[in-house]
XYZ file of C-alpha atoms in Angstrom:
438
model
C 70.744 -68.151 38.857
C 69.015 -70.406 41.323
C 69.326 -67.989 44.252
C 67.749 -65.037 42.450
C 64.181 -64.381 43.537
C 63.037 -60.885 42.680
C 64.488 -57.499 41.870
C 64.447 -56.394 45.492
C 67.486 -54.739 47.077
C 70.179 -57.349 47.654
C 72.171 -57.312 50.872
C 74.977 -59.826 51.419
C 78.722 -60.004 52.037
C 79.730 -58.882 48.568
C 76.898 -56.513 47.712
C 75.293 -54.187 50.242
C 73.433 -50.914 49.977
C 74.741 -47.962 51.935
C 72.036 -45.563 53.105
C 73.369 -42.044 52.429
C 71.010 -40.353 54.868
C 71.540 -42.357 58.006
C 68.597 -44.215 59.481
C 66.056 -42.420 57.311
C 64.958 -44.748 54.527
C 65.445 -43.468 50.978
C 62.618 -45.608 49.645
C 59.382 -44.139 50.937
C 56.794 -46.879 51.112
C 53.950 -44.397 50.935
C 54.962 -41.846 48.304
C 56.339 -41.700 44.792
C 56.971 -37.959 44.671
C 59.803 -37.656 47.163
C 62.431 -34.916 46.812
C 64.790 -37.518 45.325
C 62.393 -38.521 42.589
C 61.371 -34.927 41.873
C 65.004 -33.864 41.371
C 65.549 -36.743 38.968
C 62.299 -35.965 37.154
C 62.822 -32.230 36.655
C 66.447 -32.669 35.618
C 65.321 -35.061 32.903
C 62.600 -32.632 31.861
C 65.062 -29.816 31.207
C 67.634 -31.893 29.288
C 64.961 -33.775 27.308
C 63.414 -30.476 26.193
C 66.810 -29.335 24.957
C 67.380 -32.641 23.139
C 64.236 -32.231 21.052
C 65.194 -28.682 20.123
C 68.692 -29.892 19.160
C 67.512 -32.818 17.030
C 65.065 -30.684 15.050
C 67.697 -28.015 14.471
C 70.340 -30.584 13.513
C 68.141 -32.458 11.033
C 66.924 -29.381 9.181
C 70.374 -27.733 9.356
C 72.070 -30.715 7.671
C 69.411 -30.845 4.957
C 69.694 -27.098 4.419
C 73.506 -27.129 4.228
C 74.022 -30.321 2.214
C 70.629 -31.260 0.755
C 71.519 -34.913 1.386
C 69.073 -37.271 3.096
C 71.829 -39.908 3.190
C 74.145 -37.581 5.137
C 71.295 -36.615 7.475
C 70.585 -40.261 8.248
C 74.279 -41.040 8.701
C 74.749 -38.126 11.088
C 71.745 -39.121 13.186
C 73.124 -42.665 13.368
C 76.577 -41.450 14.431
C 75.705 -40.849 18.071
C 74.192 -44.335 18.355
C 77.138 -46.386 17.086
C 79.720 -45.670 19.826
C 76.961 -45.980 22.402
C 76.133 -49.455 21.166
C 79.773 -50.543 21.089
C 80.634 -49.521 24.645
C 77.244 -50.066 26.332
C 78.019 -53.592 27.626
C 81.211 -52.293 29.279
C 79.442 -49.160 30.521
C 76.825 -51.320 32.220
C 79.524 -53.090 34.226
C 80.976 -49.718 35.249
C 77.531 -48.524 36.382
C 77.250 -51.516 38.735
C 80.701 -50.807 40.206
C 80.793 -47.011 40.780
C 78.760 -44.215 42.358
C 75.785 -43.902 40.016
C 74.943 -40.331 41.002
C 78.451 -39.054 40.263
C 78.355 -40.842 36.923
C 75.065 -39.164 35.968
C 76.370 -35.736 36.943
C 79.625 -36.198 35.011
C 77.935 -37.448 31.828
C 75.484 -34.525 31.702
C 78.323 -32.080 32.429
C 80.405 -33.394 29.518
C 77.412 -33.330 27.170
C 76.637 -29.768 28.186
C 80.170 -28.536 27.519
C 80.337 -30.264 24.112
C 76.990 -28.992 22.834
C 77.639 -25.462 24.117
C 80.840 -25.498 22.060
C 78.921 -26.582 18.948
C 76.421 -23.786 19.546
C 79.124 -21.162 19.953
C 80.963 -22.453 16.861
C 77.740 -22.186 14.855
C 76.961 -18.689 16.138
C 80.404 -17.431 15.136
C 80.324 -19.297 11.787
C 83.299 -21.614 12.223
C 81.356 -24.829 12.790
C 82.190 -27.703 10.436
C 80.284 -30.890 9.652
C 83.041 -32.959 11.242
C 82.593 -31.064 14.527
C 78.948 -32.079 14.638
C 79.927 -35.695 13.926
C 82.470 -35.656 16.774
C 79.918 -34.089 19.101
C 77.479 -36.853 18.168
C 80.046 -39.506 19.060
C 80.711 -37.903 22.460
C 76.990 -37.592 23.162
C 76.555 -41.261 22.317
C 79.357 -42.346 24.645
C 77.949 -40.285 27.520
C 74.481 -41.702 26.883
C 75.909 -45.220 27.113
C 76.833 -44.540 30.749
C 73.980 -42.204 31.677
C 70.944 -44.256 30.658
C 71.840 -47.481 32.517
C 72.610 -45.328 35.573
C 69.060 -43.990 35.546
C 67.521 -47.427 34.948
C 69.627 -48.956 37.704
C 68.986 -46.221 40.280
C 65.247 -45.770 39.790
C 64.121 -48.959 41.612
C 66.298 -47.922 44.575
C 64.705 -44.499 45.078
C 61.043 -45.449 44.618
C 58.986 -48.273 46.204
C 58.592 -51.474 44.223
C 54.834 -50.956 44.105
C 55.401 -47.572 42.409
C 57.727 -48.768 39.639
C 55.168 -48.558 36.830
C 53.986 -45.138 38.006
C 57.602 -43.938 38.295
C 58.394 -45.139 34.773
C 55.221 -43.506 33.506
C 56.157 -40.230 35.191
C 59.670 -40.299 33.711
C 58.365 -41.240 30.288
C 55.905 -38.373 30.579
C 58.980 -36.160 30.740
C 60.169 -37.385 27.364
C 56.748 -37.393 25.756
C 55.674 -34.132 27.347
C 58.810 -32.348 26.232
C 58.384 -33.773 22.743
C 54.831 -32.488 22.740
C 55.931 -29.025 23.821
C 59.354 -28.766 22.193
C 58.539 -30.077 18.712
C 56.227 -27.217 17.679
C 58.461 -24.765 19.519
C 61.493 -26.256 17.739
C 59.885 -25.967 14.330
C 59.006 -22.321 14.971
C 62.379 -21.496 16.529
C 64.219 -22.979 13.572
C 62.294 -20.782 11.152
C 62.801 -17.706 13.368
C 66.190 -18.101 15.129
C 67.992 -20.797 13.167
C 70.069 -23.760 14.344
C 72.998 -22.098 16.224
C 70.952 -20.680 19.109
C 69.015 -23.928 19.340
C 72.287 -25.857 19.695
C 73.345 -23.515 22.482
C 70.030 -23.969 24.298
C 70.498 -27.742 24.422
C 74.005 -27.401 25.852
C 72.751 -25.135 28.630
C 69.935 -27.584 29.409
C 72.496 -30.368 29.968
C 74.500 -28.171 32.321
C 71.381 -27.335 34.333
C 70.429 -31.014 34.543
C 73.939 -31.853 35.774
C 73.660 -29.242 38.519
C 70.315 -30.517 39.846
C 71.505 -34.138 39.839
C 74.154 -33.218 42.418
C 71.377 -33.082 45.032
C 69.854 -36.503 44.277
C 70.512 -39.144 46.946
C 71.130 -42.516 45.312
C 72.023 -45.495 47.558
C 75.483 -46.834 46.814
C 76.165 -50.436 45.931
C 79.164 -51.488 47.978
C 80.876 -54.442 46.385
C 84.086 -56.305 47.054
C 85.707 -55.656 43.679
C 88.606 -57.939 44.541
C 86.152 -60.834 44.482
C 84.384 -59.805 41.282
C 86.720 -58.868 38.422
C 85.582 -56.583 35.619
C 85.537 -59.259 32.928
C 83.785 -61.723 35.236
C 81.214 -59.021 35.936
C 80.681 -58.509 32.203
C 80.372 -62.266 31.682
C 77.746 -62.515 34.435
C 75.607 -59.941 32.608
C 75.754 -61.920 29.359
C 75.000 -65.185 31.162
C 72.002 -63.692 32.975
C 70.442 -62.378 29.764
C 71.156 -65.625 27.893
C 69.562 -67.790 30.617
C 66.549 -65.460 30.830
C 64.851 -67.075 27.835
C 61.790 -64.820 27.577
C 63.873 -61.657 27.879
C 66.374 -62.975 25.341
C 63.587 -63.714 22.862
C 62.089 -60.248 23.146
C 65.471 -58.546 22.756
C 65.990 -60.393 19.475
C 62.519 -59.508 18.166
C 62.853 -55.950 19.483
C 66.088 -55.445 17.545
C 64.286 -56.339 14.317
C 61.372 -54.018 15.116
C 63.722 -51.151 15.957
C 65.596 -51.578 12.682
C 62.485 -51.143 10.554
C 60.877 -48.503 12.778
C 63.983 -46.308 12.788
C 64.459 -46.745 9.047
C 60.930 -45.414 8.510
C 60.570 -42.722 11.177
C 63.847 -40.982 10.317
C 62.332 -40.221 6.904
C 59.377 -38.290 8.325
C 61.529 -35.148 8.540
C 62.661 -35.068 4.873
C 59.127 -36.061 3.801
C 57.737 -32.952 5.508
C 60.504 -30.784 4.091
C 59.979 -31.980 0.510
C 56.164 -32.069 0.474
C 54.369 -28.926 -0.589
C 52.211 -27.433 2.143
C 54.091 -29.127 5.013
C 57.565 -27.928 6.131
C 59.392 -27.578 9.459
C 56.578 -25.919 11.424
C 53.994 -28.571 10.533
C 56.582 -31.273 11.181
C 57.093 -29.880 14.671
C 53.359 -29.880 15.369
C 52.980 -33.418 13.971
C 55.695 -34.739 16.288
C 54.082 -32.829 19.150
C 50.754 -34.533 18.454
C 52.435 -37.954 18.527
C 54.076 -37.008 21.808
C 50.710 -35.857 23.105
C 49.324 -39.310 22.390
C 52.262 -40.845 24.235
C 51.664 -38.480 27.137
C 48.073 -39.684 27.428
C 49.323 -43.260 27.377
C 51.672 -42.463 30.254
C 48.836 -40.884 32.211
C 46.729 -44.002 31.698
C 49.470 -46.336 32.927
C 50.195 -44.055 35.891
C 46.615 -44.058 37.216
C 45.077 -47.329 35.971
C 46.267 -50.657 37.367
C 46.002 -53.207 34.575
C 45.908 -56.738 36.062
C 49.156 -58.683 35.684
C 47.419 -61.479 33.804
C 46.085 -59.100 31.140
C 49.260 -57.156 30.402
C 50.651 -59.431 27.682
C 47.375 -59.251 25.742
C 47.286 -55.456 25.999
C 50.967 -55.288 25.032
C 50.617 -57.335 21.841
C 47.347 -55.729 20.701
C 48.840 -52.271 21.173
C 52.071 -53.175 19.370
C 50.305 -54.684 16.344
C 47.842 -51.776 16.113
C 50.725 -49.283 16.280
C 52.560 -50.953 13.369
C 49.424 -51.181 11.212
C 48.508 -47.534 11.731
C 52.013 -46.222 11.045
C 52.260 -48.199 7.803
C 49.591 -45.934 6.240
C 50.303 -42.641 8.004
C 52.044 -40.852 5.099
C 49.284 -41.743 2.641
C 46.776 -39.520 4.466
C 46.229 -35.785 4.435
C 47.815 -33.694 7.190
C 44.900 -34.011 9.611
C 44.708 -37.750 9.002
C 48.412 -37.970 9.817
C 47.849 -36.105 13.069
C 45.107 -38.534 14.119
C 47.264 -41.598 13.366
C 50.309 -40.113 15.100
C 48.270 -39.371 18.235
C 46.796 -42.877 18.428
C 50.134 -44.505 17.602
C 51.908 -42.506 20.283
C 49.292 -43.570 22.849
C 49.736 -47.252 21.997
C 53.536 -47.078 21.926
C 53.661 -45.503 25.383
C 51.805 -48.409 26.964
C 54.104 -50.936 25.263
C 57.243 -49.162 26.510
C 56.034 -48.781 30.108
C 54.978 -52.418 30.419
C 58.262 -53.757 29.114
C 60.544 -51.387 31.055
C 58.697 -51.957 34.322
C 58.785 -55.745 33.957
C 62.547 -55.677 33.426
C 63.052 -53.542 36.534
C 60.882 -55.890 38.617
C 62.647 -59.059 37.514
C 66.330 -58.090 37.274
C 68.259 -58.126 40.600
C 69.764 -54.843 41.763
C 73.414 -55.812 41.283
C 72.661 -56.842 37.682
C 70.509 -53.917 36.515
C 73.260 -51.752 35.052
C 74.769 -54.615 33.044
C 71.418 -55.960 31.865
C 70.102 -52.505 30.950
C 73.237 -51.780 28.923
C 73.189 -55.146 27.168
C 69.518 -54.710 26.326
C 70.237 -51.273 24.929
C 73.082 -52.627 22.820
C 71.115 -55.461 21.250
C 67.725 -53.738 21.014
C 69.236 -50.716 19.316
C 72.081 -52.561 17.605
C 70.451 -52.460 14.190
C 68.877 -49.010 14.631
C 71.869 -46.996 13.298
C 71.963 -49.265 10.249
C 68.246 -48.726 9.800
C 68.589 -44.947 10.060
C 71.526 -44.793 7.654
C 69.957 -47.314 5.269
C 66.670 -45.421 5.287
C 68.424 -42.195 4.321
C 70.354 -43.908 1.517
C 67.476 -45.770 -0.128
C 65.280 -42.671 0.124
C 67.518 -41.182 -2.570
C 66.112 -43.804 -4.959
C 62.766 -45.048 -3.569
C 59.622 -43.181 -2.507
C 59.592 -42.366 1.211
C 55.941 -43.428 1.401
C 56.788 -46.870 0.057
C 59.716 -47.315 2.450
C 57.497 -46.463 5.446
C 54.701 -48.771 4.234
C 56.976 -51.788 3.744
C 58.914 -51.192 6.985
C 55.830 -51.153 9.193
C 54.164 -53.992 7.268
C 57.156 -56.190 8.147
C 57.006 -54.909 11.728
C 53.346 -55.945 11.918
C 54.195 -59.524 10.930
C 57.045 -59.694 13.474
C 54.766 -58.348 16.232
C 52.154 -61.023 15.538
C 54.864 -63.692 15.797
C 55.901 -62.259 19.173
C 52.308 -62.557 20.380
C 52.357 -66.342 19.964
C 55.421 -66.846 22.167
C 54.347 -68.307 25.535
C 57.598 -67.437 27.316
C 57.294 -63.787 26.400
C 53.662 -63.633 27.531
C 54.651 -65.160 30.878
C 57.387 -62.518 31.193
C 55.085 -59.518 30.635
C 52.438 -61.034 32.946
C 54.987 -61.526 35.754
C 53.442 -60.888 39.189
C 56.152 -60.032 41.771
C 53.714 -60.651 44.651
C 53.059 -64.255 43.650
C 56.015 -65.346 41.536
C 59.795 -65.587 41.722
C 62.196 -65.080 38.843
C 62.723 -68.808 38.299
C 59.051 -69.108 37.316
C 59.633 -67.248 34.049
C 63.283 -67.945 33.232
């Protein structure tokens, strides 16, 4: 790894970037909001909106049909398991093929599958197993799609705009959650799950269509020189040698396990608690997303000095865990306040980490590293989701949430004392090279 300096575009004999639009540079050194970035942004907006609608409909539909929190948790974990298994291999593929075509294909497949589920539900021949299969396919497609986005983003926006670009994309997810959650809760009570399934399928198809017009620079590699398994091995070796990144991935996997185990139970808690229900659940999730949206706005307009980012990161992470440990013990309006503040803090944590990874990982490694990170970070999440649903059959949901986030608080404090991790988050690409923090 001695020749790796920063995450700038690499150009050499085995890895060059082809400019798809001739002499005109794709990366605009002055602007973030180019046509390229806008097409990526609005496509994500449409499909993310549909995802929220689908998840709300799916969760309440399973509970309504089966009454089983364990089955609900298992189903929600289903789409994550195949994604985790194939993500390391998908990351290698992303670094070896046309990333734009891969994005288009994955959204097209997801659209067709979910439209089928919607039609099957409308005409009353949908079965639980069909939804499980659809979840598996969605997970596989996500394994290829997400690293494609993470890998392509630094190539279509200037390096100096990476944090703002990540904030803008994350605003898509948080903004759609803010808008779609209350809409989803209302739509479920008015229209029911089948039409909501269909809406999500159509949103994927629309996203696929708009992605056709995005111009993503190609990575031209001599694949005869770099075999698939060697490529995969290089990804593992890079992450293993990157000590601070490796440490965070391990800690992050633990945090994700407990967070997912707790948060998946918010939905059945609202369904079972008198005076709450699907509509109030939708508004509660919208409020949390609103807090995240404000956090994205802050990180998109305020430049926090590199040397202060680790401190902000840890304080925000610990505060988030403490607040969420008590959220279900409050009245509805108290919950809304905690969810808003927690969402705000979580947004800052996510933007700082994602942006640092994009600034430090070389271009020809981004797909592999992004996929490996996703695999390990989320590796325990399906177990957490399924386990949370199972133990909720026997233990109070409030107690599960309290203990989960109490443990997460302790783990977050431990992370804050790690010098390597603090050096990683504080990385300054204008003054440092990658070897300084590896």
